[in-house]
Every structure is written in structure tokens, then in C-alpha cells.
Amino acid sequence: MALRLIAAAAVLAALMGAPATALTTQPWPETQPTCSALPSALRSGATLVCTDTVTPERSFEAEHRLRCDEAGLCLYTQTMPGNMTLWCRFSPEGREAYAQTIETRADGPIRGIMARECELRDSAGAIISFESARGDDEAP
């Protein structure tokens, strides 16, 4: 009887973790040398890995990764200067907002739906507020 309970608990634990791991079980596609396809990938939910320069001096090359599940919820990461990473759990609305931001090359603070669906993390994975990250950029 005890063995059946243990086996049932193991099966339930595996089933509970399945949706969370569904995004990570597939291999990533080959890295694209530019991110020109990122807005359309955001809109369609296509899996994409690409690199792009994010500073005018081209001193930093960011890596972007996007993967969506069957429900249209997407995980997006972007490496950032200062050993930080932007992590987003995008809804379809958040993906559209970010696609528009990329297309218009709108620089500035993250706000609105993106601020609710994204967070900055340091190299250890700790969450950094957008305000403190912006303040570091302005420091001498």
C-alpha cells in the first residue's frame, strides 16, 4: 500500500511539473546574427535566438531568446550590460507591446504591461528594480 502511494505521488509530481518544463524540453534553434525577425517572432510566438548590438559604440552584443507554449505565454530573455538579464513572461498583449517598442526603436524606461511582465536580474538571479538599474546608468 505504501509503495502505491509513493508511486502515485511521484506520478502526480511529474504531471504538476510538466507545463513548466514544456518550455525547456525542446532544443533552441540556431542563433541568428541579427534580431530583425524578433518583432514578428514576438507576434507569432515563434521560437527564436538572436544577437544584436544594444549600444551605439557596439561594445555589447545582447542575446535574445524567445520561446512560447501552447497557451501563447512566452518566456523571453535578453542579456544586458552590467552582467544583468531582462526576464519576461509575456502574455500576447505584452509580446505586442514589446514588438512595437522594438520596431519604433523606442529607448527609455520599461513601463506599462512590460513592467508588469518583465524583471531585471543580476548574475546571481536576484531581482533588481528598474529604477535602481536606471540610476546605475546615470552614475559617473
PDB file of C-alpha atoms in Angstrom:
ATOM      1  CA  MET A   1       0.000   0.000   0.000  1.00  0.00           C
ATOM      2  CA  ALA A   2       2.771   2.423   0.897  1.00  0.00           C
ATOM      3  CA  LEU A   3       4.546   1.708  -2.380  1.00  0.00           C
ATOM      4  CA  ARG A   4       1.382   2.564  -4.319  1.00  0.00           C
ATOM      5  CA  LEU A   5       1.095   5.884  -2.507  1.00  0.00           C
ATOM      6  CA  ILE A   6       4.722   6.690  -3.223  1.00  0.00           C
ATOM      7  CA  ALA A   7       4.300   5.780  -6.900  1.00  0.00           C
ATOM      8  CA  ALA A   8       1.116   7.868  -7.158  1.00  0.00           C
ATOM      9  CA  ALA A   9       2.854  10.842  -5.540  1.00  0.00           C
ATOM     10  CA  ALA A  10       5.747  10.545  -7.999  1.00  0.00           C
ATOM     11  CA  VAL A  11       3.352  10.459 -10.971  1.00  0.00           C
ATOM     12  CA  LEU A  12       1.439  13.492  -9.665  1.00  0.00           C
ATOM     13  CA  ALA A  13       4.660  15.404  -9.066  1.00  0.00           C
ATOM     14  CA  ALA A  14       5.762  14.700 -12.632  1.00  0.00           C
ATOM     15  CA  LEU A  15       2.422  15.828 -14.034  1.00  0.00           C
ATOM     16  CA  MET A  16       2.428  19.028 -11.980  1.00  0.00           C
ATOM     17  CA  GLY A  17       5.848  19.997 -13.331  1.00  0.00           C
ATOM     18  CA  ALA A  18       5.064  19.234 -16.957  1.00  0.00           C
ATOM     19  CA  PRO A  19       3.669  22.651 -18.020  1.00  0.00           C
ATOM     20  CA  ALA A  20       6.617  24.497 -16.501  1.00  0.00           C
ATOM     21  CA  THR A  21       9.161  22.247 -18.144  1.00  0.00           C
ATOM     22  CA  ALA A  22       7.376  22.196 -21.504  1.00  0.00           C
ATOM     23  CA  LEU A  23       9.150  25.424 -22.458  1.00  0.00           C
ATOM     24  CA  THR A  24      12.594  23.998 -21.776  1.00  0.00           C
ATOM     25  CA  THR A  25      12.460  20.492 -23.229  1.00  0.00           C
ATOM     26  CA  GLN A  26      12.839  21.461 -26.892  1.00  0.00           C
ATOM     27  CA  PRO A  27      16.273  22.378 -28.277  1.00  0.00           C
ATOM     28  CA  TRP A  28      16.925  26.009 -29.112  1.00  0.00           C
ATOM     29  CA  PRO A  29      17.246  26.890 -32.802  1.00  0.00           C
ATOM     30  CA  GLU A  30      20.495  28.138 -34.292  1.00  0.00           C
ATOM     31  CA  THR A  31      21.409  31.683 -33.203  1.00  0.00           C
ATOM     32  CA  GLN A  32      20.565  34.286 -35.835  1.00  0.00           C
ATOM     33  CA  PRO A  33      23.231  37.000 -36.374  1.00  0.00           C
ATOM     34  CA  THR A  34      20.639  39.815 -36.230  1.00  0.00           C
ATOM     35  CA  CYS A  35      17.328  40.288 -34.479  1.00  0.00           C
ATOM     36  CA  SER A  36      15.398  41.683 -37.440  1.00  0.00           C
ATOM     37  CA  ALA A  37      12.907  38.787 -37.068  1.00  0.00           C
ATOM     38  CA  LEU A  38      12.288  39.423 -33.356  1.00  0.00           C
ATOM     39  CA  PRO A  39       9.147  41.593 -33.737  1.00  0.00           C
ATOM     40  CA  SER A  40       7.460  39.030 -35.986  1.00  0.00           C
ATOM     41  CA  ALA A  41       8.557  36.164 -33.681  1.00  0.00           C
ATOM     42  CA  LEU A  42       7.045  38.028 -30.733  1.00  0.00           C
ATOM     43  CA  ARG A  43       3.770  38.421 -32.592  1.00  0.00           C
ATOM     44  CA  SER A  44       3.619  34.829 -33.842  1.00  0.00           C
ATOM     45  CA  GLY A  45       5.089  33.117 -30.788  1.00  0.00           C
ATOM     46  CA  ALA A  46       7.874  31.519 -32.831  1.00  0.00           C
ATOM     47  CA  THR A  47      10.956  30.273 -31.003  1.00  0.00           C
ATOM     48  CA  LEU A  48      13.970  32.462 -31.739  1.00  0.00           C
ATOM     49  CA  VAL A  49      17.551  33.033 -30.588  1.00  0.00           C
ATOM     50  CA  CYS A  50      19.373  36.055 -31.993  1.00  0.00           C
ATOM     51  CA  THR A  51      22.123  38.536 -31.198  1.00  0.00           C
ATOM     52  CA  ASP A  52      22.120  42.274 -31.670  1.00  0.00           C
ATOM     53  CA  THR A  53      24.229  45.218 -30.529  1.00  0.00           C
ATOM     54  CA  VAL A  54      22.497  47.419 -27.984  1.00  0.00           C
ATOM     55  CA  THR A  55      24.891  50.332 -27.611  1.00  0.00           C
ATOM     56  CA  PRO A  56      25.888  52.932 -30.192  1.00  0.00           C
ATOM     57  CA  GLU A  57      29.548  52.009 -29.668  1.00  0.00           C
ATOM     58  CA  ARG A  58      28.718  48.351 -30.479  1.00  0.00           C
ATOM     59  CA  SER A  59      30.620  47.384 -27.350  1.00  0.00           C
ATOM     60  CA  PHE A  60      27.944  44.968 -26.136  1.00  0.00           C
ATOM     61  CA  GLU A  61      26.154  42.267 -28.072  1.00  0.00           C
ATOM     62  CA  ALA A  62      22.883  41.157 -26.476  1.00  0.00           C
ATOM     63  CA  GLU A  63      21.488  37.676 -26.836  1.00  0.00           C
ATOM     64  CA  HIS A  64      17.693  37.424 -27.141  1.00  0.00           C
ATOM     65  CA  ARG A  65      15.776  34.153 -26.529  1.00  0.00           C
ATOM     66  CA  LEU A  66      12.056  33.676 -27.045  1.00  0.00           C
ATOM     67  CA  ARG A  67      10.012  30.513 -26.522  1.00  0.00           C
ATOM     68  CA  CYS A  68       6.222  30.196 -26.199  1.00  0.00           C
ATOM     69  CA  ASP A  69       3.938  27.428 -25.004  1.00  0.00           C
ATOM     70  CA  GLU A  70       0.677  26.195 -26.498  1.00  0.00           C
ATOM     71  CA  ALA A  71      -1.323  28.747 -24.487  1.00  0.00           C
ATOM     72  CA  GLY A  72       0.577  31.653 -26.039  1.00  0.00           C
ATOM     73  CA  LEU A  73       2.501  32.544 -22.879  1.00  0.00           C
ATOM     74  CA  CYS A  74       6.145  33.220 -23.657  1.00  0.00           C
ATOM     75  CA  LEU A  75       9.464  33.319 -21.875  1.00  0.00           C
ATOM     76  CA  TYR A  76      11.813  35.979 -23.220  1.00  0.00           C
ATOM     77  CA  THR A  77      15.329  36.776 -22.009  1.00  0.00           C
ATOM     78  CA  GLN A  78      17.810  39.399 -23.102  1.00  0.00           C
ATOM     79  CA  THR A  79      21.354  39.719 -21.810  1.00  0.00           C
ATOM     80  CA  MET A  80      22.196  43.271 -20.795  1.00  0.00           C
ATOM     81  CA  PRO A  81      25.314  45.311 -19.963  1.00  0.00           C
ATOM     82  CA  GLY A  82      26.449  45.156 -16.364  1.00  0.00           C
ATOM     83  CA  ASN A  83      26.000  41.365 -16.229  1.00  0.00           C
ATOM     84  CA  MET A  84      22.209  41.712 -15.996  1.00  0.00           C
ATOM     85  CA  THR A  85      19.423  39.834 -17.774  1.00  0.00           C
ATOM     86  CA  LEU A  86      15.945  41.023 -18.681  1.00  0.00           C
ATOM     87  CA  TRP A  87      13.432  38.207 -17.972  1.00  0.00           C
ATOM     88  CA  CYS A  88       9.877  38.473 -19.267  1.00  0.00           C
ATOM     89  CA  ARG A  89       6.887  36.170 -19.022  1.00  0.00           C
ATOM     90  CA  PHE A  90       4.940  37.688 -21.890  1.00  0.00           C
ATOM     91  CA  SER A  91       1.224  37.485 -22.467  1.00  0.00           C
ATOM     92  CA  PRO A  92       0.090  38.074 -26.068  1.00  0.00           C
ATOM     93  CA  GLU A  93      -0.500  41.739 -25.142  1.00  0.00           C
ATOM     94  CA  GLY A  94       2.985  42.058 -23.677  1.00  0.00           C
ATOM     95  CA  ARG A  95       4.539  40.499 -26.771  1.00  0.00           C
ATOM     96  CA  GLU A  96       2.730  43.006 -28.997  1.00  0.00           C
ATOM     97  CA  ALA A  97       3.826  45.944 -26.808  1.00  0.00           C
ATOM     98  CA  TYR A  98       7.455  44.807 -26.926  1.00  0.00           C
ATOM     99  CA  ALA A  99       7.305  44.208 -30.706  1.00  0.00           C
ATOM    100  CA  GLN A 100       6.089  47.788 -31.159  1.00  0.00           C
ATOM    101  CA  THR A 101       8.859  49.091 -28.891  1.00  0.00           C
ATOM    102  CA  ILE A 102      11.479  47.287 -30.978  1.00  0.00           C
ATOM    103  CA  GLU A 103      10.013  48.485 -34.294  1.00  0.00           C
ATOM    104  CA  THR A 104       9.929  52.119 -33.211  1.00  0.00           C
ATOM    105  CA  ARG A 105      13.347  51.829 -31.564  1.00  0.00           C
ATOM    106  CA  ALA A 106      11.797  53.437 -28.509  1.00  0.00           C
ATOM    107  CA  ASP A 107      14.505  53.832 -25.908  1.00  0.00           C
ATOM    108  CA  GLY A 108      13.544  54.710 -22.392  1.00  0.00           C
ATOM    109  CA  PRO A 109      12.231  53.157 -19.228  1.00  0.00           C
ATOM    110  CA  ILE A 110      10.231  49.951 -19.326  1.00  0.00           C
ATOM    111  CA  ARG A 111       6.659  50.757 -18.351  1.00  0.00           C
ATOM    112  CA  GLY A 112       3.083  49.625 -18.705  1.00  0.00           C
ATOM    113  CA  ILE A 113       2.414  45.986 -19.467  1.00  0.00           C
ATOM    114  CA  MET A 114       6.113  45.291 -19.983  1.00  0.00           C
ATOM    115  CA  ALA A 115       6.936  46.497 -16.463  1.00  0.00           C
ATOM    116  CA  ARG A 116       4.331  44.075 -15.101  1.00  0.00           C
ATOM    117  CA  GLU A 117       5.610  41.147 -17.162  1.00  0.00           C
ATOM    118  CA  CYS A 118       9.387  41.750 -17.018  1.00  0.00           C
ATOM    119  CA  GLU A 119      12.100  41.976 -14.388  1.00  0.00           C
ATOM    120  CA  LEU A 120      15.830  42.613 -14.333  1.00  0.00           C
ATOM    121  CA  ARG A 121      18.085  40.051 -12.688  1.00  0.00           C
ATOM    122  CA  ASP A 122      21.734  40.210 -11.724  1.00  0.00           C
ATOM    123  CA  SER A 123      24.249  37.429 -12.403  1.00  0.00           C
ATOM    124  CA  ALA A 124      23.120  35.560  -9.262  1.00  0.00           C
ATOM    125  CA  GLY A 125      19.462  35.722 -10.319  1.00  0.00           C
ATOM    126  CA  ALA A 126      18.403  38.346  -7.779  1.00  0.00           C
ATOM    127  CA  ILE A 127      15.695  40.728  -8.994  1.00  0.00           C
ATOM    128  CA  ILE A 128      16.801  44.338  -9.478  1.00  0.00           C
ATOM    129  CA  SER A 129      14.261  47.145  -9.625  1.00  0.00           C
ATOM    130  CA  PHE A 130      14.119  49.005 -12.933  1.00  0.00           C
ATOM    131  CA  GLU A 131      14.618  52.277 -11.047  1.00  0.00           C
ATOM    132  CA  SER A 132      17.884  51.212  -9.401  1.00  0.00           C
ATOM    133  CA  ALA A 133      19.218  49.839 -12.694  1.00  0.00           C
ATOM    134  CA  ARG A 134      18.460  53.170 -14.381  1.00  0.00           C
ATOM    135  CA  GLY A 135      20.205  55.011 -11.546  1.00  0.00           C
ATOM    136  CA  ASP A 136      23.374  52.954 -12.070  1.00  0.00           C
ATOM    137  CA  ASP A 137      23.495  54.063 -15.710  1.00  0.00           C
ATOM    138  CA  GLU A 138      23.418  57.708 -14.654  1.00  0.00           C
ATOM    139  CA  ALA A 139      26.176  57.377 -12.060  1.00  0.00           C
ATOM    140  CA  PRO A 140      29.582  58.792 -13.023  1.00  0.00           C
TER     141      PRO A 140
END
